[in-house]
mmCIF file of C-alpha atoms in Angstrom:
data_model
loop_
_atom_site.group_PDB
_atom_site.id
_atom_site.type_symbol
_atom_site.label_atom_id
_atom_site.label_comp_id
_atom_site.label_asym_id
_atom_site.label_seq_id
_atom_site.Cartn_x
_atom_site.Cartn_y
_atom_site.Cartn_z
ATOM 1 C CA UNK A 13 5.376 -4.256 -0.573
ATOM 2 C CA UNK A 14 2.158 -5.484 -1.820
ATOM 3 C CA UNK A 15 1.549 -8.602 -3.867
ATOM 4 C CA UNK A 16 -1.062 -9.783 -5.879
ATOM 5 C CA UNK A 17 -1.718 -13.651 -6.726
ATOM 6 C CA UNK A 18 -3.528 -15.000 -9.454
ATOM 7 C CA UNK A 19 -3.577 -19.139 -9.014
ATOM 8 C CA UNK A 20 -5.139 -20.100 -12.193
ATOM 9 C CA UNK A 21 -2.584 -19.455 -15.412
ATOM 10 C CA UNK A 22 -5.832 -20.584 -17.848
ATOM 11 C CA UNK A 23 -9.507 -21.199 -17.600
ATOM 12 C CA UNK A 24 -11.729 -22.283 -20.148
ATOM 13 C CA UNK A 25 -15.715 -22.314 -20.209
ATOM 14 C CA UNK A 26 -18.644 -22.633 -22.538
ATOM 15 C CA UNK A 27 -19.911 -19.859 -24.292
ATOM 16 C CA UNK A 28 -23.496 -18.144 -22.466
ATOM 17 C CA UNK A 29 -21.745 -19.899 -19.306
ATOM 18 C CA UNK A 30 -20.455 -18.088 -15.820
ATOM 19 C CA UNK A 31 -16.992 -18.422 -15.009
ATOM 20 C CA UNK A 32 -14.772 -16.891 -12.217
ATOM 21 C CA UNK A 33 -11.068 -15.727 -12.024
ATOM 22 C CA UNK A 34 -9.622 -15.084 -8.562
ATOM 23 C CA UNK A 35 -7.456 -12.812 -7.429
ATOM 24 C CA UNK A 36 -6.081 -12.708 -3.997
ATOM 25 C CA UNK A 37 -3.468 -10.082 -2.756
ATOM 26 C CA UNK A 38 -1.336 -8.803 -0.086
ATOM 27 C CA UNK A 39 -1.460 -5.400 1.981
ATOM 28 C CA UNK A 40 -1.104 -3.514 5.144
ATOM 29 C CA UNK A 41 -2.787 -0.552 3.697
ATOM 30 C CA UNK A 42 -6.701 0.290 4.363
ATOM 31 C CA UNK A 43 -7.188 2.305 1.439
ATOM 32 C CA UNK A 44 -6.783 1.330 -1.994
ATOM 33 C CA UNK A 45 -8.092 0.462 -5.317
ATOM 34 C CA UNK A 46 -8.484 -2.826 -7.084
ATOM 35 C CA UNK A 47 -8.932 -3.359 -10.559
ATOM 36 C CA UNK A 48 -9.410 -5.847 -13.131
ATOM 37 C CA UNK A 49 -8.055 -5.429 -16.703
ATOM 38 C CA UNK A 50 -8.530 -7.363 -19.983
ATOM 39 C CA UNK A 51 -5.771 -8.135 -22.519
ATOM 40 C CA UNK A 52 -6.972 -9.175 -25.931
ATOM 41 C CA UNK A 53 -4.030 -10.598 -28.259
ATOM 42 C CA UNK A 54 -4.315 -6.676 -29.905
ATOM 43 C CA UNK A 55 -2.277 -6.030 -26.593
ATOM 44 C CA UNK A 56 -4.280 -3.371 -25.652
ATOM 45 C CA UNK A 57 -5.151 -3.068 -21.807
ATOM 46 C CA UNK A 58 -9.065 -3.002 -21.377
ATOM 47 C CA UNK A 59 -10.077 -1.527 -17.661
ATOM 48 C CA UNK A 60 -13.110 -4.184 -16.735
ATOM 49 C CA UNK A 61 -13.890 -3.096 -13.117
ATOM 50 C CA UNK A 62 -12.807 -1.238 -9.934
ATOM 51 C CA UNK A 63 -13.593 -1.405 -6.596
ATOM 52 C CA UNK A 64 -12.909 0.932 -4.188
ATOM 53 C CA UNK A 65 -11.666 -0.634 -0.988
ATOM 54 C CA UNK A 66 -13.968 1.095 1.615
ATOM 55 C CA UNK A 67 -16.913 0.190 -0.303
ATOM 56 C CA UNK A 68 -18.342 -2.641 0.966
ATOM 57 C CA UNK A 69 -20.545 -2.859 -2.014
ATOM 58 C CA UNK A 70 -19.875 -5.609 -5.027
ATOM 59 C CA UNK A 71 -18.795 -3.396 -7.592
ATOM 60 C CA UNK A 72 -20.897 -4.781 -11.023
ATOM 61 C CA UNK A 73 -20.836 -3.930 -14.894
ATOM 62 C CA UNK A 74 -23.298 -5.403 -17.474
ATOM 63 C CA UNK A 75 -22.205 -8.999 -17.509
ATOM 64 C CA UNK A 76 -19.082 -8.387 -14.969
ATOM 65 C CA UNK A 77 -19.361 -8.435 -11.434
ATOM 66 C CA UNK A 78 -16.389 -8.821 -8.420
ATOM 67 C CA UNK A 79 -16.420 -10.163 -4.847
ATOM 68 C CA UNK A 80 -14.716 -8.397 -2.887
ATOM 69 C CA UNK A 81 -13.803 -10.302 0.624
ATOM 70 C CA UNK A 82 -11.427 -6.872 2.566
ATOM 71 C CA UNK A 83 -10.647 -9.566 5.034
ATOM 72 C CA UNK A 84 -9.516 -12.205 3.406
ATOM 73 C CA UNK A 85 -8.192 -9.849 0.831
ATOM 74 C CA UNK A 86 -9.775 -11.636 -2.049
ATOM 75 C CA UNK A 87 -11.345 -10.150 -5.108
ATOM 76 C CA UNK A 88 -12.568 -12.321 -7.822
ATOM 77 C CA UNK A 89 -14.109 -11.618 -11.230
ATOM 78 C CA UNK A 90 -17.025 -13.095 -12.183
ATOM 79 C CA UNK A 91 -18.355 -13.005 -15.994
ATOM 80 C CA UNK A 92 -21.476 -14.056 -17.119
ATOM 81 C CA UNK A 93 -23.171 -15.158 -20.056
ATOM 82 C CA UNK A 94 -19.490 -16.002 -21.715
ATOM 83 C CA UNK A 95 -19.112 -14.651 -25.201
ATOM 84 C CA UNK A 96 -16.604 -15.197 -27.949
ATOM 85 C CA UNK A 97 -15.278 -11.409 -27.445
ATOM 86 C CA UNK A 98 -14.292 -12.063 -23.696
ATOM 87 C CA UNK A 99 -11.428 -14.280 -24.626
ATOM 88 C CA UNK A 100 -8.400 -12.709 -23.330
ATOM 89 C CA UNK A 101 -6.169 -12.579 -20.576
ATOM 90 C CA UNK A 102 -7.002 -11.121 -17.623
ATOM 91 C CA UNK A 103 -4.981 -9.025 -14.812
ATOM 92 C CA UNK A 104 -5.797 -8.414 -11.315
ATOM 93 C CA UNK A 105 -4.466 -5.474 -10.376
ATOM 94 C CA UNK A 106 -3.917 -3.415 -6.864
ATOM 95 C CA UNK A 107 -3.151 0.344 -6.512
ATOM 96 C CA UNK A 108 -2.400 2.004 -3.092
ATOM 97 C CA UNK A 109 -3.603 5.613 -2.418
ATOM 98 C CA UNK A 110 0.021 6.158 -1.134
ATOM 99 C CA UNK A 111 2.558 7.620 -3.104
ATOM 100 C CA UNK A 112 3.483 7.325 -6.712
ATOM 101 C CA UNK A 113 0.036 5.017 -6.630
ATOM 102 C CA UNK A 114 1.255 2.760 -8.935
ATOM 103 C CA UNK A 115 -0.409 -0.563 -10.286
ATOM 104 C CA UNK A 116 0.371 -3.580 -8.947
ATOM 105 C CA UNK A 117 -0.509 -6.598 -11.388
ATOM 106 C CA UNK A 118 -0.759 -9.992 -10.774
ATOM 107 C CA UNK A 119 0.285 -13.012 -13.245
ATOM 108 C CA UNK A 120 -2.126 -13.074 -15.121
ATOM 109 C CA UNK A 121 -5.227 -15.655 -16.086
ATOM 110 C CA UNK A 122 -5.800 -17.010 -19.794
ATOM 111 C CA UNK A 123 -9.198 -17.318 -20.713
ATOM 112 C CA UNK A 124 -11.044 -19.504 -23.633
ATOM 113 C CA UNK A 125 -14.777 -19.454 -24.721
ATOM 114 C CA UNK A 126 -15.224 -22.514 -26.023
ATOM 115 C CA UNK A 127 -18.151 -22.011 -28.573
ATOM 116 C CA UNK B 28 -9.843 12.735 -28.135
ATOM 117 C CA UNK B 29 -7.063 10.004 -29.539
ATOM 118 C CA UNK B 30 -5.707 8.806 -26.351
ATOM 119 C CA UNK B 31 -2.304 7.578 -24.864
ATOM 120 C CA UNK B 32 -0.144 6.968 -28.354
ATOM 121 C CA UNK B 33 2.977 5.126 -28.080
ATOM 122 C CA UNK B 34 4.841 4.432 -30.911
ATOM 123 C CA UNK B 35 6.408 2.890 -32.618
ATOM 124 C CA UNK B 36 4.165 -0.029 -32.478
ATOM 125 C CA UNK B 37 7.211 -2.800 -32.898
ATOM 126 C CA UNK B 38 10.640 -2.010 -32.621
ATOM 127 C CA UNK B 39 13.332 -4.159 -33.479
ATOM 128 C CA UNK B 40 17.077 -3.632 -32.486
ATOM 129 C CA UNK B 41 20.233 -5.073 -32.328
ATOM 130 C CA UNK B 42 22.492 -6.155 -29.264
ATOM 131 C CA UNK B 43 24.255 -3.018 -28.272
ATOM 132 C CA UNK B 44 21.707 -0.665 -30.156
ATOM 133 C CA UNK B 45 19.819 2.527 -28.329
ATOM 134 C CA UNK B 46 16.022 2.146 -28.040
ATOM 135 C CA UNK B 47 13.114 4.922 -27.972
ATOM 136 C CA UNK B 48 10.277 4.561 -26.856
ATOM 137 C CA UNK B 49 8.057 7.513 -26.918
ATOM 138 C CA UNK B 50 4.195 7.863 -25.590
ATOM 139 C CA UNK B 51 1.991 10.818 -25.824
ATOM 140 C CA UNK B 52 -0.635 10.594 -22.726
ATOM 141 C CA UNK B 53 -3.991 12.077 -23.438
ATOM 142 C CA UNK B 54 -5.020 15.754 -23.800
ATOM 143 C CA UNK B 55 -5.262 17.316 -20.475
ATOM 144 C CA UNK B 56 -3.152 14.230 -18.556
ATOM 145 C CA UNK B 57 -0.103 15.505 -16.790
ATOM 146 C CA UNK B 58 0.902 12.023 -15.518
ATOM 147 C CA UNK B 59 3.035 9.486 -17.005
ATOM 148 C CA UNK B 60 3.494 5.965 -16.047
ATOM 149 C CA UNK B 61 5.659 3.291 -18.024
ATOM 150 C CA UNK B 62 5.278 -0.487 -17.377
ATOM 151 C CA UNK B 63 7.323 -3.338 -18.869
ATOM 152 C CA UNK B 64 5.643 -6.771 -19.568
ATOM 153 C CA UNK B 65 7.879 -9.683 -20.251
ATOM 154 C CA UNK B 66 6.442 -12.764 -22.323
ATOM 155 C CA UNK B 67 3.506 -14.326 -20.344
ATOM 156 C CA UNK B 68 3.676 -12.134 -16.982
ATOM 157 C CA UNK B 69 1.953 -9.315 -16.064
ATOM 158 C CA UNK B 70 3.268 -5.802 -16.157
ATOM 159 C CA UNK B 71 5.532 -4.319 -13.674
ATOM 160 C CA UNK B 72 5.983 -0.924 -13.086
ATOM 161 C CA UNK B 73 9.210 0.877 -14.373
ATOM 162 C CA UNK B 74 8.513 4.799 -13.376
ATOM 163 C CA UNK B 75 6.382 7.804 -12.616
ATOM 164 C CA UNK B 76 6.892 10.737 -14.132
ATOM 165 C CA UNK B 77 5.137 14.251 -14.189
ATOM 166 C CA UNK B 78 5.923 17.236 -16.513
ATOM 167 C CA UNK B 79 9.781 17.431 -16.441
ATOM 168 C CA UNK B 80 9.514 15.371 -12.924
ATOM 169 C CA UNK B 81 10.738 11.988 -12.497
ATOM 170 C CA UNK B 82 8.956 11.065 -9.433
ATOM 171 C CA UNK B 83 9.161 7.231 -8.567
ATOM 172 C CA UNK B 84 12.071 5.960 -10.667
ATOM 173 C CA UNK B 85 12.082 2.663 -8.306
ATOM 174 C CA UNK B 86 11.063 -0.115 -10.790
ATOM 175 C CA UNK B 87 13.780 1.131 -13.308
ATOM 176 C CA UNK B 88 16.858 -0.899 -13.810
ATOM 177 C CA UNK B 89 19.828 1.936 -12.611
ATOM 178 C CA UNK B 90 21.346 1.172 -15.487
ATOM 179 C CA UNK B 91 21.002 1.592 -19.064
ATOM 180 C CA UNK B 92 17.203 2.890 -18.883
ATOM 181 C CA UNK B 93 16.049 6.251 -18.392
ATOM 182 C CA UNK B 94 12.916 8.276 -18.961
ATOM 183 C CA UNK B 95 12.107 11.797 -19.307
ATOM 184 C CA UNK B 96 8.644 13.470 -20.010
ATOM 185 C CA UNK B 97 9.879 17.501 -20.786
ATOM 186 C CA UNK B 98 7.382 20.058 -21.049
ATOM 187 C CA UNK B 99 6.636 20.067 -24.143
ATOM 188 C CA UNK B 100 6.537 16.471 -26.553
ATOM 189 C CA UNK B 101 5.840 13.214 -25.595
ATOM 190 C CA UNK B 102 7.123 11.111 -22.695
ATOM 191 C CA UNK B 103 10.497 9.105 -23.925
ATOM 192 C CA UNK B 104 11.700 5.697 -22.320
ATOM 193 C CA UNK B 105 15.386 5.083 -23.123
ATOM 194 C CA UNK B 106 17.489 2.211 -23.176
ATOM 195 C CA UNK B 107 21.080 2.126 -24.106
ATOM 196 C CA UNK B 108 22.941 -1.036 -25.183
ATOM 197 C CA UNK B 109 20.201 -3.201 -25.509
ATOM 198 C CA UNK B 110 20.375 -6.583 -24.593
ATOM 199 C CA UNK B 111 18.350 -9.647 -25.120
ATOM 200 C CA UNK B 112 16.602 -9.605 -21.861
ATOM 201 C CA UNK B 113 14.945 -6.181 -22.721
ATOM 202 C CA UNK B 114 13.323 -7.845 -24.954
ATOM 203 C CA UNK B 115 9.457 -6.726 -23.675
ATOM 204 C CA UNK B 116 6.235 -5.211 -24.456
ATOM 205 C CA UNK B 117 6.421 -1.687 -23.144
ATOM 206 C CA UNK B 118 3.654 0.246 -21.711
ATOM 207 C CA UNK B 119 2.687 3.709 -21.333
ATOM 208 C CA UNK B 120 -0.379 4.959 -19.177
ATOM 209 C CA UNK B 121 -1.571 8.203 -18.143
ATOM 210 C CA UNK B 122 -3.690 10.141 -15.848
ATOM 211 C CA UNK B 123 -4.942 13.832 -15.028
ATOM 212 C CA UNK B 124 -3.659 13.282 -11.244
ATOM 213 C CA UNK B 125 -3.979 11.793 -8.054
ATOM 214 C CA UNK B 126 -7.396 12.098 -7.970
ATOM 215 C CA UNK B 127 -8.686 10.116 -11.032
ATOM 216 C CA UNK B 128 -10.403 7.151 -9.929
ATOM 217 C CA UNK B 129 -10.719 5.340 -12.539
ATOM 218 C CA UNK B 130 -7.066 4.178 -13.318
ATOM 219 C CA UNK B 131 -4.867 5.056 -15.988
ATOM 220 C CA UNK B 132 -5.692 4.770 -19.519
ATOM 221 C CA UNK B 133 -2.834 2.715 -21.175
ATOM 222 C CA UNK B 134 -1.375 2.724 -25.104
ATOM 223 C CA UNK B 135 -1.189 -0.278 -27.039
ATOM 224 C CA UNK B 136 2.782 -0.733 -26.101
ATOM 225 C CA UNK B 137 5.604 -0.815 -27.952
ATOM 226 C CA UNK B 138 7.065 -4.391 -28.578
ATOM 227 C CA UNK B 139 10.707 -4.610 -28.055
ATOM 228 C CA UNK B 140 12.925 -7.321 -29.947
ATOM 229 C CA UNK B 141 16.425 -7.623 -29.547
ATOM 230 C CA UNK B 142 18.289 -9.471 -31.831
#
């Protein structure tokens, strides 16, 4: 069964600074999706980013950006120019081509602008 | 286009009390996943469900929960005799099919307190 890992339960960082959440995970499977999704305290889930596993390519949007290491199965979020808004948690998530393709999420990372 | 609706929003019941959860996935979306989130984790999948199709029921507890999605109204998660450890944020996401690469699109959850 696949896992996914998230080793930091809270980050903090300055607002207009870069910060990055990782995300590592566990599979046997070649094909699959990763994604990473926001949850403000409305509770809503927020898609951020996907990457598509055969891509080699850093997936990237606006101020969000992921690197994606296949090998070391590793697939961190990087943000940008920090803004009040982007406080939230955030989920790391893994979905296999196979099957029901359901979501896998990780723990889950708690992140504060500080302004 | 409104999106996935879940409702109710909050839902409080007693020990021993049925629960209903119901979600209507977007227009067009044939698919039907439900996730539970417990305080502070991430979510974890519960079941996958197509028009009057259960077909991954593997993250469901075998008993007291089930979940039907019939051919025509919304997408109902169950759970008989509640108990304190059901206590959850409950998620509903949908999707036209396998091939939609972008994810689901999730509701805003129905919060679960047992009392």
């Amino acid at each position: 069964a696949q896992t996914v890992t998230q080793s930091q339960p809270e980050m903090s960082v300055q607002e207009a600074e870069t910060v990055t959440l990782s995300c590592t995970y566990d599979t046997s499977e070649s094909d699959y999706y990763l994604f990473w999704y926001k949850q403000p305290p409305s509770r809503q889930m927020i898609l951020v980013i996907r990457q598509e596993a055969y891509k080699q390519q850093n997936a990237t949007e606006n101020r969000f950006s992921v690197n994606f290491q296949k090998a070391a199965k590793s697939f961190s979020l990087k943000i940008s120019d920090s803004q009040l808004g982007d406080a939230a948690m955030y989920f790391c998530a893994y979905r296999s081509e196979q099957g029901a393709q359901k979501l896998v999420f990780g723990q889950g990372t708690r992140l504060t602008i500080n302004p | 286009n409104a999106g996935v609706m879940q409702n109710p929003r909050h839902l409080v019941r007693r020990r021993g009390q049925e629960a209903r959860l119901r979600c209507s996935p977007m227009k067009g979306h044939s698919h039907v996943y439900w996730y539970r989130q417990l305080p502070e984790e991430g979510l974890k999948f519960m079941v996958y469900l197509q028009k009057e199709n259960i077909i991954d029921e593997s993250g469901m507890p075998k008993e007291r929960f089930s979940a039907e999605f019939p051919k025509e109204g919304p997408s109902i998660l169950r759970i008989q005799q509640v108990v304190r450890g059901d206590s959850a944020a409950y998620f509903c996401a949908s999707s036209p099919g396998r091939t939609d690469l972008y994810g689901y699109t999730f509701g805003s959850g129905t919060r679960l307190t047992v009392v």
